[in-house]
PDB file of C-alpha atoms in Angstrom:
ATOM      1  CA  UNK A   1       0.000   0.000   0.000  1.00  0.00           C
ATOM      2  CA  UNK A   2       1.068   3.585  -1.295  1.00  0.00           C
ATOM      3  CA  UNK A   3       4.153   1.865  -3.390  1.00  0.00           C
ATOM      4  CA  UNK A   4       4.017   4.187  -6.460  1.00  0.00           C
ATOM      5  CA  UNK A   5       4.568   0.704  -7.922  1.00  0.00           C
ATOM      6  CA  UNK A   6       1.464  -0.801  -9.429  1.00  0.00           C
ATOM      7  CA  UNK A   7       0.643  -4.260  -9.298  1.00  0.00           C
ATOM      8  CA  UNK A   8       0.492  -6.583 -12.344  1.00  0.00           C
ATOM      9  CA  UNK A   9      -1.669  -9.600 -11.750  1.00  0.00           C
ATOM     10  CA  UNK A  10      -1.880 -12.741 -14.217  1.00  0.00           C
ATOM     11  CA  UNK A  11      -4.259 -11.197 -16.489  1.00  0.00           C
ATOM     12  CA  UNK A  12      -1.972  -8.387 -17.073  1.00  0.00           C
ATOM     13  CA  UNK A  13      -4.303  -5.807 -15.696  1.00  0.00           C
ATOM     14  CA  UNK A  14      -2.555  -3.118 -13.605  1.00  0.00           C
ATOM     15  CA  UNK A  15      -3.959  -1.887  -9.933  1.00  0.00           C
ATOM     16  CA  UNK A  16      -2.520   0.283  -7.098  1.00  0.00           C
ATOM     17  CA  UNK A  17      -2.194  -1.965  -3.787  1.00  0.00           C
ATOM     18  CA  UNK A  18      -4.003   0.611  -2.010  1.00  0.00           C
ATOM     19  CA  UNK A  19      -7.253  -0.006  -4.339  1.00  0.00           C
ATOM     20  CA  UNK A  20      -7.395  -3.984  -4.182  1.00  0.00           C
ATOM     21  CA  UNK A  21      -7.136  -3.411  -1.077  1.00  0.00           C
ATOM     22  CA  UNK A  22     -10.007  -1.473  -0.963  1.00  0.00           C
ATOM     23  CA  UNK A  23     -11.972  -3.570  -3.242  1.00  0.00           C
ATOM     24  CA  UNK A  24     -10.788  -6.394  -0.456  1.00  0.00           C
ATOM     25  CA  UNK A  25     -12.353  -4.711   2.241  1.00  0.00           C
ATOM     26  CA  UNK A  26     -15.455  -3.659   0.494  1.00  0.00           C
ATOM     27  CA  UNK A  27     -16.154  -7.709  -0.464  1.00  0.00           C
ATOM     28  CA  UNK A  28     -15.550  -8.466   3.069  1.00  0.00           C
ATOM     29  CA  UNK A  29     -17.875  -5.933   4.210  1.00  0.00           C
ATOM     30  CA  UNK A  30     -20.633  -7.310   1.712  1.00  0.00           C
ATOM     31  CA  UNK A  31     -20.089 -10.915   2.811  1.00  0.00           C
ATOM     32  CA  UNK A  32     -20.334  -9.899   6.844  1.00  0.00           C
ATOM     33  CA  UNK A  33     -23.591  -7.629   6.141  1.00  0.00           C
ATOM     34  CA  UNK A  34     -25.375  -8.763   2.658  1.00  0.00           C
ATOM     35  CA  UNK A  35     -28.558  -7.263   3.314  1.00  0.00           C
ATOM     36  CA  UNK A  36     -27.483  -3.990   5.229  1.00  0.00           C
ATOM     37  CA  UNK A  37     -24.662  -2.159   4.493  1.00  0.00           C
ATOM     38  CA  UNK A  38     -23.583  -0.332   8.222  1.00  0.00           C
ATOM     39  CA  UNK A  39     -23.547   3.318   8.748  1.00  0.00           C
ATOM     40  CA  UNK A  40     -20.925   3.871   9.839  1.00  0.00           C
ATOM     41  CA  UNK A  41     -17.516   1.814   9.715  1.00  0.00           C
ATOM     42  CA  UNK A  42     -13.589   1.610  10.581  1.00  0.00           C
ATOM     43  CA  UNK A  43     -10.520   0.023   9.194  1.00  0.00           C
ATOM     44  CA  UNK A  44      -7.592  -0.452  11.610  1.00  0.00           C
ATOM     45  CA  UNK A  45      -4.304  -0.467  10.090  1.00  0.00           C
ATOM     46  CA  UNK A  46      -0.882  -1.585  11.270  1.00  0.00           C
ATOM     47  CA  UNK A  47       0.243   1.487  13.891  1.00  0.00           C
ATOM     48  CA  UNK A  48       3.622   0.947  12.486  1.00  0.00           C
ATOM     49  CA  UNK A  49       2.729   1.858   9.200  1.00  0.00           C
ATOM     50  CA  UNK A  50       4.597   5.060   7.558  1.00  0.00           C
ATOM     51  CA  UNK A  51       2.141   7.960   6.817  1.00  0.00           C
ATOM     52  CA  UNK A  52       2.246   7.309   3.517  1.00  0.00           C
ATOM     53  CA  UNK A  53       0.712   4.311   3.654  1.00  0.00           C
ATOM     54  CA  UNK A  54      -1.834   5.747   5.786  1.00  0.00           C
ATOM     55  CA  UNK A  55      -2.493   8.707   3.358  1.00  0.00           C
ATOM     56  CA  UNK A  56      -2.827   5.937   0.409  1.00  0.00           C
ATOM     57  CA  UNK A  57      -5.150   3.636   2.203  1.00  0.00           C
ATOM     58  CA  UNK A  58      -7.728   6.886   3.048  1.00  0.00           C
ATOM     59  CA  UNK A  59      -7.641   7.946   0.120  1.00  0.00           C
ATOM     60  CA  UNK A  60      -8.821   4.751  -1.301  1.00  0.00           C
ATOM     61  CA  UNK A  61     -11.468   3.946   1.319  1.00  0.00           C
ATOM     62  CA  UNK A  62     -12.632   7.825   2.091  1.00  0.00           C
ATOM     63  CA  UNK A  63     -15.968   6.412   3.331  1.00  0.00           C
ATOM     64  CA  UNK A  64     -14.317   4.450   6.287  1.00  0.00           C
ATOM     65  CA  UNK A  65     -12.343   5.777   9.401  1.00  0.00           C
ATOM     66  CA  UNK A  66      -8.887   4.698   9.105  1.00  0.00           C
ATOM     67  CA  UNK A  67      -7.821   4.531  12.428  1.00  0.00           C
ATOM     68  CA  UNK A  68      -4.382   3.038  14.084  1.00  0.00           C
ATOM     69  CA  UNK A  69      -4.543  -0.452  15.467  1.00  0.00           C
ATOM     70  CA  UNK A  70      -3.291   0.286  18.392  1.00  0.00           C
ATOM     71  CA  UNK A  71      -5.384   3.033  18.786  1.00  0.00           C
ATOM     72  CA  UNK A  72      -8.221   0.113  18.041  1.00  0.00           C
ATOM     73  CA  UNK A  73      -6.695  -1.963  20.600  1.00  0.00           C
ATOM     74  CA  UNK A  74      -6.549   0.351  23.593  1.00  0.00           C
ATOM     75  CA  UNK A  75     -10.071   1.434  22.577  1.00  0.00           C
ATOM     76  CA  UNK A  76     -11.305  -2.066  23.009  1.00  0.00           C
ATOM     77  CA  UNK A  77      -9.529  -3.067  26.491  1.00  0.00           C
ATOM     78  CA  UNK A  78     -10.043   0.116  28.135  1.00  0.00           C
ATOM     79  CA  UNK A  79     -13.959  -0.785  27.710  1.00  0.00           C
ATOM     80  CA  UNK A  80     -13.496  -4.515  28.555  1.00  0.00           C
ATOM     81  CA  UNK A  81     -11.575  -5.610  30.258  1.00  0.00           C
ATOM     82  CA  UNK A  82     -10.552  -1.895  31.414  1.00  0.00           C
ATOM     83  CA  UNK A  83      -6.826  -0.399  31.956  1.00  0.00           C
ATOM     84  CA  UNK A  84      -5.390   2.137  34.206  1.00  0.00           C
ATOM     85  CA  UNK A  85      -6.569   5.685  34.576  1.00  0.00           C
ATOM     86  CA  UNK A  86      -2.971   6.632  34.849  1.00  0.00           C
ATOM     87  CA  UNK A  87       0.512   5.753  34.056  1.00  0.00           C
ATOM     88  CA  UNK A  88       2.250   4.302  31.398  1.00  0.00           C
ATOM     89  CA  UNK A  89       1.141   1.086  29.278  1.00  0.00           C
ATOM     90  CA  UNK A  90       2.864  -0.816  26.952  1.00  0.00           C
ATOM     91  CA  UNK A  91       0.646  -2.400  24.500  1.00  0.00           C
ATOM     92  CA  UNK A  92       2.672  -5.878  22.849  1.00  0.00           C
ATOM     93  CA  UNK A  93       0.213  -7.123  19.655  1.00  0.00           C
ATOM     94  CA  UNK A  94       1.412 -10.559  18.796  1.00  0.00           C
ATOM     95  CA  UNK A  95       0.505 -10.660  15.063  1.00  0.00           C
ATOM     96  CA  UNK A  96       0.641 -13.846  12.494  1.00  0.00           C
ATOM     97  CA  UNK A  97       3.677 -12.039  11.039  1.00  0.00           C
ATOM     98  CA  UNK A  98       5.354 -10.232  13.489  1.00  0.00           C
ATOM     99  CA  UNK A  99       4.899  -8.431  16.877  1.00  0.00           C
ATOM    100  CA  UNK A 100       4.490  -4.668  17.741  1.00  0.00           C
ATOM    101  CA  UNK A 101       5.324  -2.763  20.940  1.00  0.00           C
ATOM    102  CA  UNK A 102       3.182   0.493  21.153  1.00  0.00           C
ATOM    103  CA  UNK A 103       3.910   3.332  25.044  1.00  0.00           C
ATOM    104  CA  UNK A 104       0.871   5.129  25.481  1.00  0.00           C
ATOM    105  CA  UNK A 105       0.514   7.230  28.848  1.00  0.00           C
ATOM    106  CA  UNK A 106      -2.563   6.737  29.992  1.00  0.00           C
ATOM    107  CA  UNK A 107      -3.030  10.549  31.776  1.00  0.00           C
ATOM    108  CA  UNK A 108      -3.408  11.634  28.507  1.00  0.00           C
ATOM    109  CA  UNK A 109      -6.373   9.603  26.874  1.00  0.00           C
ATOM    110  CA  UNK A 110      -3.796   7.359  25.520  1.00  0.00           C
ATOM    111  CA  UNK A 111      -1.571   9.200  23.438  1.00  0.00           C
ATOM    112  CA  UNK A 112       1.405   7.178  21.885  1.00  0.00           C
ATOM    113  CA  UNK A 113       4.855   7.795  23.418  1.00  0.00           C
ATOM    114  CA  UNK A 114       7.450   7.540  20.774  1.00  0.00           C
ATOM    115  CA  UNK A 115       6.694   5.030  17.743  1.00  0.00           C
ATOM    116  CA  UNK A 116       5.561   1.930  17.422  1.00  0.00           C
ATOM    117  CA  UNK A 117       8.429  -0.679  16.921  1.00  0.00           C
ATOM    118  CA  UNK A 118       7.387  -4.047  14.891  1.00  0.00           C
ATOM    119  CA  UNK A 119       9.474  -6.936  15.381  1.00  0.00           C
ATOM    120  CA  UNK A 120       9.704  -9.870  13.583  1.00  0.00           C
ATOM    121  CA  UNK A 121      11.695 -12.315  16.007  1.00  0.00           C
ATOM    122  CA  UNK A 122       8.225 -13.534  17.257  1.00  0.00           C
ATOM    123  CA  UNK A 123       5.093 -14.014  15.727  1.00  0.00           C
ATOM    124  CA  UNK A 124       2.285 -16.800  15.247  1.00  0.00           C
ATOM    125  CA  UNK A 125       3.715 -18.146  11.859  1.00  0.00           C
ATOM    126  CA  UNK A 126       6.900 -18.963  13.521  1.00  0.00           C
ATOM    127  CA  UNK A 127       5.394 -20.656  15.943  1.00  0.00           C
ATOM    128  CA  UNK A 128       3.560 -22.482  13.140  1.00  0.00           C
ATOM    129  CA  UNK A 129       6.875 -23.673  11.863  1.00  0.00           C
ATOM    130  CA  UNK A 130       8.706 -24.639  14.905  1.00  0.00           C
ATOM    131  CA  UNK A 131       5.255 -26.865  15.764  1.00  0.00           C
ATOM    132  CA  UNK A 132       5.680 -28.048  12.079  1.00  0.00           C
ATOM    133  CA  UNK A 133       9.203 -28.666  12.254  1.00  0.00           C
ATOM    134  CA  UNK A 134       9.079 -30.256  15.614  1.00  0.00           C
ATOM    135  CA  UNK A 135       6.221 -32.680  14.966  1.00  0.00           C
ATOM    136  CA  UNK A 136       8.162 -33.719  11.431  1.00  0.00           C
ATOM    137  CA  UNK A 137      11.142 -34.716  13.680  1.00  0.00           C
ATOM    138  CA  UNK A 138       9.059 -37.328  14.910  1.00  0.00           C
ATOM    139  CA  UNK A 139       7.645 -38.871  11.704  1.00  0.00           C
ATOM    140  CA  UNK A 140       9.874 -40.722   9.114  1.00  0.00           C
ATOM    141  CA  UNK A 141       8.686 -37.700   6.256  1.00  0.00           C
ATOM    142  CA  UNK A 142      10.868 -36.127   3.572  1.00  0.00           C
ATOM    143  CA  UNK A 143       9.438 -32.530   3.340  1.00  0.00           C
ATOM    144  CA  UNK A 144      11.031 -31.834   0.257  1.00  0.00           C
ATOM    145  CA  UNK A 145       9.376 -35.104  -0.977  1.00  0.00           C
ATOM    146  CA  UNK A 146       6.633 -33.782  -3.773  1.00  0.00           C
ATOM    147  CA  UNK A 147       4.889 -36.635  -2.949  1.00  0.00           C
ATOM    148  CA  UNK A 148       3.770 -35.512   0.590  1.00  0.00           C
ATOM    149  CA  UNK A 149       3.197 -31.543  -0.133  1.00  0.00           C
ATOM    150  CA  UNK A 150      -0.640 -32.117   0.336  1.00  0.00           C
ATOM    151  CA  UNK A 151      -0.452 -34.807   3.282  1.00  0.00           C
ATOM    152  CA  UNK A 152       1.881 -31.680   4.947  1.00  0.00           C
ATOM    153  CA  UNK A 153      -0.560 -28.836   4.091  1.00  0.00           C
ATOM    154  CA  UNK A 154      -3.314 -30.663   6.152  1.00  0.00           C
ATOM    155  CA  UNK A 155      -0.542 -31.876   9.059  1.00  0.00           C
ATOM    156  CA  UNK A 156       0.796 -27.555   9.112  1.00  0.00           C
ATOM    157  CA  UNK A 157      -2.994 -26.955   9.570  1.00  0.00           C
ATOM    158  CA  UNK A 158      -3.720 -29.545  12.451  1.00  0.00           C
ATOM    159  CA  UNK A 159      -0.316 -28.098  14.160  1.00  0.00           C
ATOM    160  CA  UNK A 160      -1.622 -24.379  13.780  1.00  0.00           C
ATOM    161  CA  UNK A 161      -4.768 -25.739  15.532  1.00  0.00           C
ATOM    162  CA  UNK A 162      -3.101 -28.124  17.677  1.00  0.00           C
ATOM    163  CA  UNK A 163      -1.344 -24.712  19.203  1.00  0.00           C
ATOM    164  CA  UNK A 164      -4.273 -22.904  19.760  1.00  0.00           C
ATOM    165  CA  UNK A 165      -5.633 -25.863  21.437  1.00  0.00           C
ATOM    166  CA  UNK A 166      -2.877 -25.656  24.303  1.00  0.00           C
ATOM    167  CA  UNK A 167      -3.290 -22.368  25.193  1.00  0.00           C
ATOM    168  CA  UNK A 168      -6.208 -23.803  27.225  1.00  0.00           C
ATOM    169  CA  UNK A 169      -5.016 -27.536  27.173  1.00  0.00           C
ATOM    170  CA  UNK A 170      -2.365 -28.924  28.393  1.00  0.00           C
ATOM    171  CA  UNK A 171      -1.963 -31.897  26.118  1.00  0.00           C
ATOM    172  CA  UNK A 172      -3.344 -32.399  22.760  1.00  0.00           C
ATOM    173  CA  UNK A 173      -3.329 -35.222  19.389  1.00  0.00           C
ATOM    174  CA  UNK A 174      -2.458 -35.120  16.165  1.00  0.00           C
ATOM    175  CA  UNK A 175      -3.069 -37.373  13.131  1.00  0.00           C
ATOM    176  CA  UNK A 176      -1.078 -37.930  10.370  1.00  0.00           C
ATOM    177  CA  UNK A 177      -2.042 -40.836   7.735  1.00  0.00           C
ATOM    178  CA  UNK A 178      -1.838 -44.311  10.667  1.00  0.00           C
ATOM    179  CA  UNK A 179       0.373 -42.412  13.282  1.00  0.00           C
ATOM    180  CA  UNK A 180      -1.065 -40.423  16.335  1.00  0.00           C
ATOM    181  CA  UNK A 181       0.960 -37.481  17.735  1.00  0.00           C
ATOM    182  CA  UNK A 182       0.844 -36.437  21.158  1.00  0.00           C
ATOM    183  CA  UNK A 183       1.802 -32.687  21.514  1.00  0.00           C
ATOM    184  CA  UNK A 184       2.019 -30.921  24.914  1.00  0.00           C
ATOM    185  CA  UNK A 185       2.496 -27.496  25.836  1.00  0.00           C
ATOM    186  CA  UNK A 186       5.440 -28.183  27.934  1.00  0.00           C
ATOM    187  CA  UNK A 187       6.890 -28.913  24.353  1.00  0.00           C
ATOM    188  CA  UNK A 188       5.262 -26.005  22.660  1.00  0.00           C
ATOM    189  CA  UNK A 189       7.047 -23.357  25.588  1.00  0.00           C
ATOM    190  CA  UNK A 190      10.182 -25.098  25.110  1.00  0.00           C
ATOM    191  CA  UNK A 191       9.717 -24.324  21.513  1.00  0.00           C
ATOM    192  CA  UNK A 192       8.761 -20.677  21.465  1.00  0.00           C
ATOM    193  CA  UNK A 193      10.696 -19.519  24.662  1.00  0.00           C
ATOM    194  CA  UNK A 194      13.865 -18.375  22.913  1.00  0.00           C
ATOM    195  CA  UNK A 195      12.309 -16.072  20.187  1.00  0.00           C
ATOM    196  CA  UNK A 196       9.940 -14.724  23.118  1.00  0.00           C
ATOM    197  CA  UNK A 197      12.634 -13.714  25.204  1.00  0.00           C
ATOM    198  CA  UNK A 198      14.247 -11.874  22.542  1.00  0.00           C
ATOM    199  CA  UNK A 199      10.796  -9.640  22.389  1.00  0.00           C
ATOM    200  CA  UNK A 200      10.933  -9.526  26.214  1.00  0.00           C
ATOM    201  CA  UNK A 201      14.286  -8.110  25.549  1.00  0.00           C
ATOM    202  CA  UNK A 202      12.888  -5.830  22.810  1.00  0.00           C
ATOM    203  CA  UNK A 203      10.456  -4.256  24.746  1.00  0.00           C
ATOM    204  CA  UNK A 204      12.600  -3.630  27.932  1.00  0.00           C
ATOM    205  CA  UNK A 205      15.445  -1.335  25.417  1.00  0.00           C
ATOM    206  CA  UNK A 206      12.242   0.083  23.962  1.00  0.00           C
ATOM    207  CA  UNK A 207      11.465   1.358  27.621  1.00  0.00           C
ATOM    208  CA  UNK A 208      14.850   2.466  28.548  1.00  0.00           C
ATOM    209  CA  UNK A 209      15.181   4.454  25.459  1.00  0.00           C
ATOM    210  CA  UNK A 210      12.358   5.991  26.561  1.00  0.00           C
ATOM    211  CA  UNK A 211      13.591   6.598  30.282  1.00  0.00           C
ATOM    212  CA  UNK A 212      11.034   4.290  31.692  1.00  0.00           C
ATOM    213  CA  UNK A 213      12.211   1.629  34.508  1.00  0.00           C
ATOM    214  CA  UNK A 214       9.730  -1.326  34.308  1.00  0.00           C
ATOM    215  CA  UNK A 215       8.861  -0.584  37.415  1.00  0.00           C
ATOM    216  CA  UNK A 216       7.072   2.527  35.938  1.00  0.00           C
ATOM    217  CA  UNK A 217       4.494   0.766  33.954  1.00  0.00           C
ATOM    218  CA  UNK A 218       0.957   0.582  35.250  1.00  0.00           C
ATOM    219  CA  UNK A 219       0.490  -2.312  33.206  1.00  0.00           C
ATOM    220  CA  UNK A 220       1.044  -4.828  30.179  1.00  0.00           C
ATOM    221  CA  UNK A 221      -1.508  -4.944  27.367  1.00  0.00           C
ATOM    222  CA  UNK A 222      -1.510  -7.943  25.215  1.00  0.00           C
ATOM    223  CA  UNK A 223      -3.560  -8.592  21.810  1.00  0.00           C
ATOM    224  CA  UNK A 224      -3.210 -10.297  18.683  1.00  0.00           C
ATOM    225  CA  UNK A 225      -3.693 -13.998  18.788  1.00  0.00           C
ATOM    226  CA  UNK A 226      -0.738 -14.647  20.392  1.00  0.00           C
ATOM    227  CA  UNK A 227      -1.724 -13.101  23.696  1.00  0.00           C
ATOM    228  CA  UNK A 228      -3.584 -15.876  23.948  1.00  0.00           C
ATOM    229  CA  UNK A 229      -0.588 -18.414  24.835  1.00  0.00           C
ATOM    230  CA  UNK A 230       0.094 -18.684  28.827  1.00  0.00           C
ATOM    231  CA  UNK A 231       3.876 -18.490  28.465  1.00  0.00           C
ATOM    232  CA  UNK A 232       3.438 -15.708  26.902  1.00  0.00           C
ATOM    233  CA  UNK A 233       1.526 -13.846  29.904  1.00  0.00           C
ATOM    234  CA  UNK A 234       3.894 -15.769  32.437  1.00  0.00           C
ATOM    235  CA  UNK A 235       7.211 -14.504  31.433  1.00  0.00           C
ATOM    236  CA  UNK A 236       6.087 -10.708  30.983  1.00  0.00           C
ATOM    237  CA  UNK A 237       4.582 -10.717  34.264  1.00  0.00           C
ATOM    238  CA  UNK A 238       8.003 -12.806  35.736  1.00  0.00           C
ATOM    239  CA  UNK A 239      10.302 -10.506  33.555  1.00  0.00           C
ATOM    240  CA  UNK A 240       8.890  -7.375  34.213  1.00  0.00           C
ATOM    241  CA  UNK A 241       6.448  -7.312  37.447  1.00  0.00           C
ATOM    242  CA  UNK A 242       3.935  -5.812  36.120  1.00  0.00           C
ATOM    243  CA  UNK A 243       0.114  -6.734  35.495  1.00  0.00           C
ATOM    244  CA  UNK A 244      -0.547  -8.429  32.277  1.00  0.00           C
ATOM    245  CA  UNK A 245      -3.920  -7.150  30.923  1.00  0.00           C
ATOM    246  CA  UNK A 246      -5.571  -8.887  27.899  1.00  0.00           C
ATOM    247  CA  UNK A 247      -9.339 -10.430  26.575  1.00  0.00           C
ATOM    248  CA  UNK A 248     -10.019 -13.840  25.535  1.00  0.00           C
ATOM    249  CA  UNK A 249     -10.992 -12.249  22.453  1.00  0.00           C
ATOM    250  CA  UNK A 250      -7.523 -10.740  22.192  1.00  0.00           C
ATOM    251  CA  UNK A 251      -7.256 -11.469  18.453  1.00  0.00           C
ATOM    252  CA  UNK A 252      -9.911  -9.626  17.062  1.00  0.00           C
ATOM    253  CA  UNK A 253      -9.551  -6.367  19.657  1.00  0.00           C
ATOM    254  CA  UNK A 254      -8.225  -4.368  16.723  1.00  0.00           C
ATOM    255  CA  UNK A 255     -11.239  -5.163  15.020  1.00  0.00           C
ATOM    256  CA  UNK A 256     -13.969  -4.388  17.890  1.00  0.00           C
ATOM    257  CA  UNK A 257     -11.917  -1.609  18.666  1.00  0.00           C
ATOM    258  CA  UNK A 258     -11.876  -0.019  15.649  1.00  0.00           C
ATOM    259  CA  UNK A 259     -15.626  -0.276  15.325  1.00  0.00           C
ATOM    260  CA  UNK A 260     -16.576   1.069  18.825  1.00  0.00           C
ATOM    261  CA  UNK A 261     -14.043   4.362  17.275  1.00  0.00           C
ATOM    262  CA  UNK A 262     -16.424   4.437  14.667  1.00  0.00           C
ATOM    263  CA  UNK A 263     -19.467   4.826  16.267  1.00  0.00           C
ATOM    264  CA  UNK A 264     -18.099   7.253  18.773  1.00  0.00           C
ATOM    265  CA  UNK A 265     -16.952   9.384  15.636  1.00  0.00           C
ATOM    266  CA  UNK A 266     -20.515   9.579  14.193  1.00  0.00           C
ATOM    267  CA  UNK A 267     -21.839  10.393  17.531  1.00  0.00           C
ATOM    268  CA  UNK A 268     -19.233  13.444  17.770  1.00  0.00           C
ATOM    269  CA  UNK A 269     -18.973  14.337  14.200  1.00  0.00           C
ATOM    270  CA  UNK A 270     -19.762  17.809  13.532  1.00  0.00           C
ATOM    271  CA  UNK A 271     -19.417  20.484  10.721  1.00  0.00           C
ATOM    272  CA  UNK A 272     -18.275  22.959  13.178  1.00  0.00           C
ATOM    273  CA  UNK A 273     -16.543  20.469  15.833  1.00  0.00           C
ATOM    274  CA  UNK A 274     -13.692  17.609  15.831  1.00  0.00           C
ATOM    275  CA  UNK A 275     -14.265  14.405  16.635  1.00  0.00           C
ATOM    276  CA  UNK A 276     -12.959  13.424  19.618  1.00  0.00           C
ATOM    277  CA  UNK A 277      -9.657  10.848  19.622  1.00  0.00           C
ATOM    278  CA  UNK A 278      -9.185   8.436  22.167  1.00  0.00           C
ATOM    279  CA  UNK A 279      -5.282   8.385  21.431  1.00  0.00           C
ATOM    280  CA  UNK A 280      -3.296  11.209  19.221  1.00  0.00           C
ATOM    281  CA  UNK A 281      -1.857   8.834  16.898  1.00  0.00           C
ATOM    282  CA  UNK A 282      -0.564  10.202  13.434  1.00  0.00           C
ATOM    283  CA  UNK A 283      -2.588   7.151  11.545  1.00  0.00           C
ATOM    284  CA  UNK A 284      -6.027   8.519  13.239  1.00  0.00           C
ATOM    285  CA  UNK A 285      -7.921   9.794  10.836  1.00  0.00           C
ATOM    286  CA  UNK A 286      -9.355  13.244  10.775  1.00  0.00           C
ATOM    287  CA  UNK A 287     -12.828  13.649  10.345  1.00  0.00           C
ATOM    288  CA  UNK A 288     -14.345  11.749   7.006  1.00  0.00           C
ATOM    289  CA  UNK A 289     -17.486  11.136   6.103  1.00  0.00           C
ATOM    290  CA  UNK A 290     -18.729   7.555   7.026  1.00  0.00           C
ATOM    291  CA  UNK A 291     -21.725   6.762   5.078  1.00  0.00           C
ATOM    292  CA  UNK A 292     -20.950   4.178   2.673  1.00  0.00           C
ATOM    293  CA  UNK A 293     -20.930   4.554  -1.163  1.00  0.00           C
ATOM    294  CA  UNK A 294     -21.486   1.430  -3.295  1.00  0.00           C
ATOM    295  CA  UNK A 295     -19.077   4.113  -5.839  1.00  0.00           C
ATOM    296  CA  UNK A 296     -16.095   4.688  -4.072  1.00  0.00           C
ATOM    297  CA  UNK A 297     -14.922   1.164  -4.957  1.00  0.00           C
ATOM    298  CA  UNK A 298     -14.568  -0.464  -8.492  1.00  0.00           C
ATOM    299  CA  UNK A 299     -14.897  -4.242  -7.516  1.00  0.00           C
ATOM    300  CA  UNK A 300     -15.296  -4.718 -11.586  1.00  0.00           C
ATOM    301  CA  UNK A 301     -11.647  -2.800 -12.521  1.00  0.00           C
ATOM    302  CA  UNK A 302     -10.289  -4.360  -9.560  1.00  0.00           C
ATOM    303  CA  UNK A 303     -11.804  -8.339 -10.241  1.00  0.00           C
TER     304      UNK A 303
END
């Protein structure tokens, strides 16, 4: 999104990133609500993102609010399951491709501290892998063997499930053609505790840069899907000493948080007024208009 370089696609058509993505988002949104379009509507975008990026996506989509995930995110937990009034919090979003560290102080209705810093030394797909690769060391299988590229598609889905299974199990199975895998989380944690240590570590230069002793925080906010694995929780609170907020919905907060941002702008929205932001983030977007228009996207140019 906003590369100045188009997109070719097998047909030989030519698009901007920034309007399939838009034509994306606009199927999505007919597929969630096919017989009522909502009124109003947000699109949460990586808070790392450049502001070009930004700029590009709005552009594209000028009948959504493009807000700042980690604006989303904040927006969600601070209404359930609530944060501090006061202090500093650092929000971690464990994404399927990398991680993100976002300082907001909370005396200030949020507003970011500093930028967001996205790592990629943890993340959900390579905890996928390890699983994979882990799992494999167990079963007499060639990987690079053609002949089992479909028999490891469905045994890299049923270890991406498998995981998500032990973050309230503590032992799971497996199946692969006659053999039955046992996987436990023990094994799992033993897997993914390097690569989360080197966040840990991350996070604690990103406070120190920022003058902030751990000891400062009010709390930890967690989100993204992997929030949702105990280690995880276990060695920030051990690490650091602080409380470890999150949801057990923690992978779609972006998402609910986004939306409750863009009901509270059409409440606030005003010719003469601004709409009031939860965080000052540079990817909030100013005030747009938010009814939808079945014009503002070319599904046809873009299919």
């Amino acid at each position: 999104v906003g590369d100045p370089v188009p997109l070719v696609l097998a047909d030989g058509s030519i698009h901007r990133a920034e309007t399939l993505t838009a034509a994306a988002i606009e199927e999505l949104v007919r597929w969630a609500r096919p017989q009522h379009r909502p009124d109003v509507a947000a699109v949460a975008v990586p808070a790392h993102w450049p502001d070009r990026m930004v700029g590009a996506l709005r552009a594209a989509v000028p009948h959504l609010r493009v807000v700042s995930d980690a604006a989303a995110a904040f927006t969600a937990l601070q209404t359930n399951p609530g944060l501090p009034a006061h202090g500093v919090v650092a929000l971690c979003d464990f994404g399927a491709t990398g991680s993100s560290i976002t300082l907001a102080d909370a005396d200030h209705g949020f507003a970011t501290i500093g930028e967001t810093v996205r790592l990629d030394v943890f993340s959900g797909d390579l905890v996928d892998r390890a699983v994979l690769q882990h799992v494999l060391a167990g079963l007499d299988v060639d990987p690079a063997s053609t002949s089992h590229v479909a028999s490891l598609g469905e045994l890299r889905n049923q270890c991406r499930a498998a995981k998500e299974r032990l973050s309230v199990e503590t032992a799971t199975g497996l199946v692969h053609g006659r053999t039955a895998i046992r996987l436990t989380r023990h094994e799992v944690d033993t897997l993914i505790a390097g690569p989360l240590e080197q966040f840990i570590e991350a996070l604690t230069g990103m406070l120190y840069r920022h003058r902030i002793a751990p000891a400062q925080l009010a709390a930890i906010a967690t989100v993204g899907g992997g929030a949702r694995i105990p280690l995880v929780t276990q060695r920030l609170s051990e690490t650091l000493r602080r409380p470890v907020i999150t949801t057990p919905y923690a992978q779609v907060a972006a998402a609910a948080g986004a939306e409750m941002l863009a009901v509270r702008g059409a409440v606030y929205e005003a010719p003469t007024t601004s709409a009031p932001a939860l965080v000052q983030d540079p990817t909030m977007a100013a005030a747009l208009p938010l009814a939808w228009s079945a014009e503002t996207v070319d599904l046809a140019a873009a299919d």
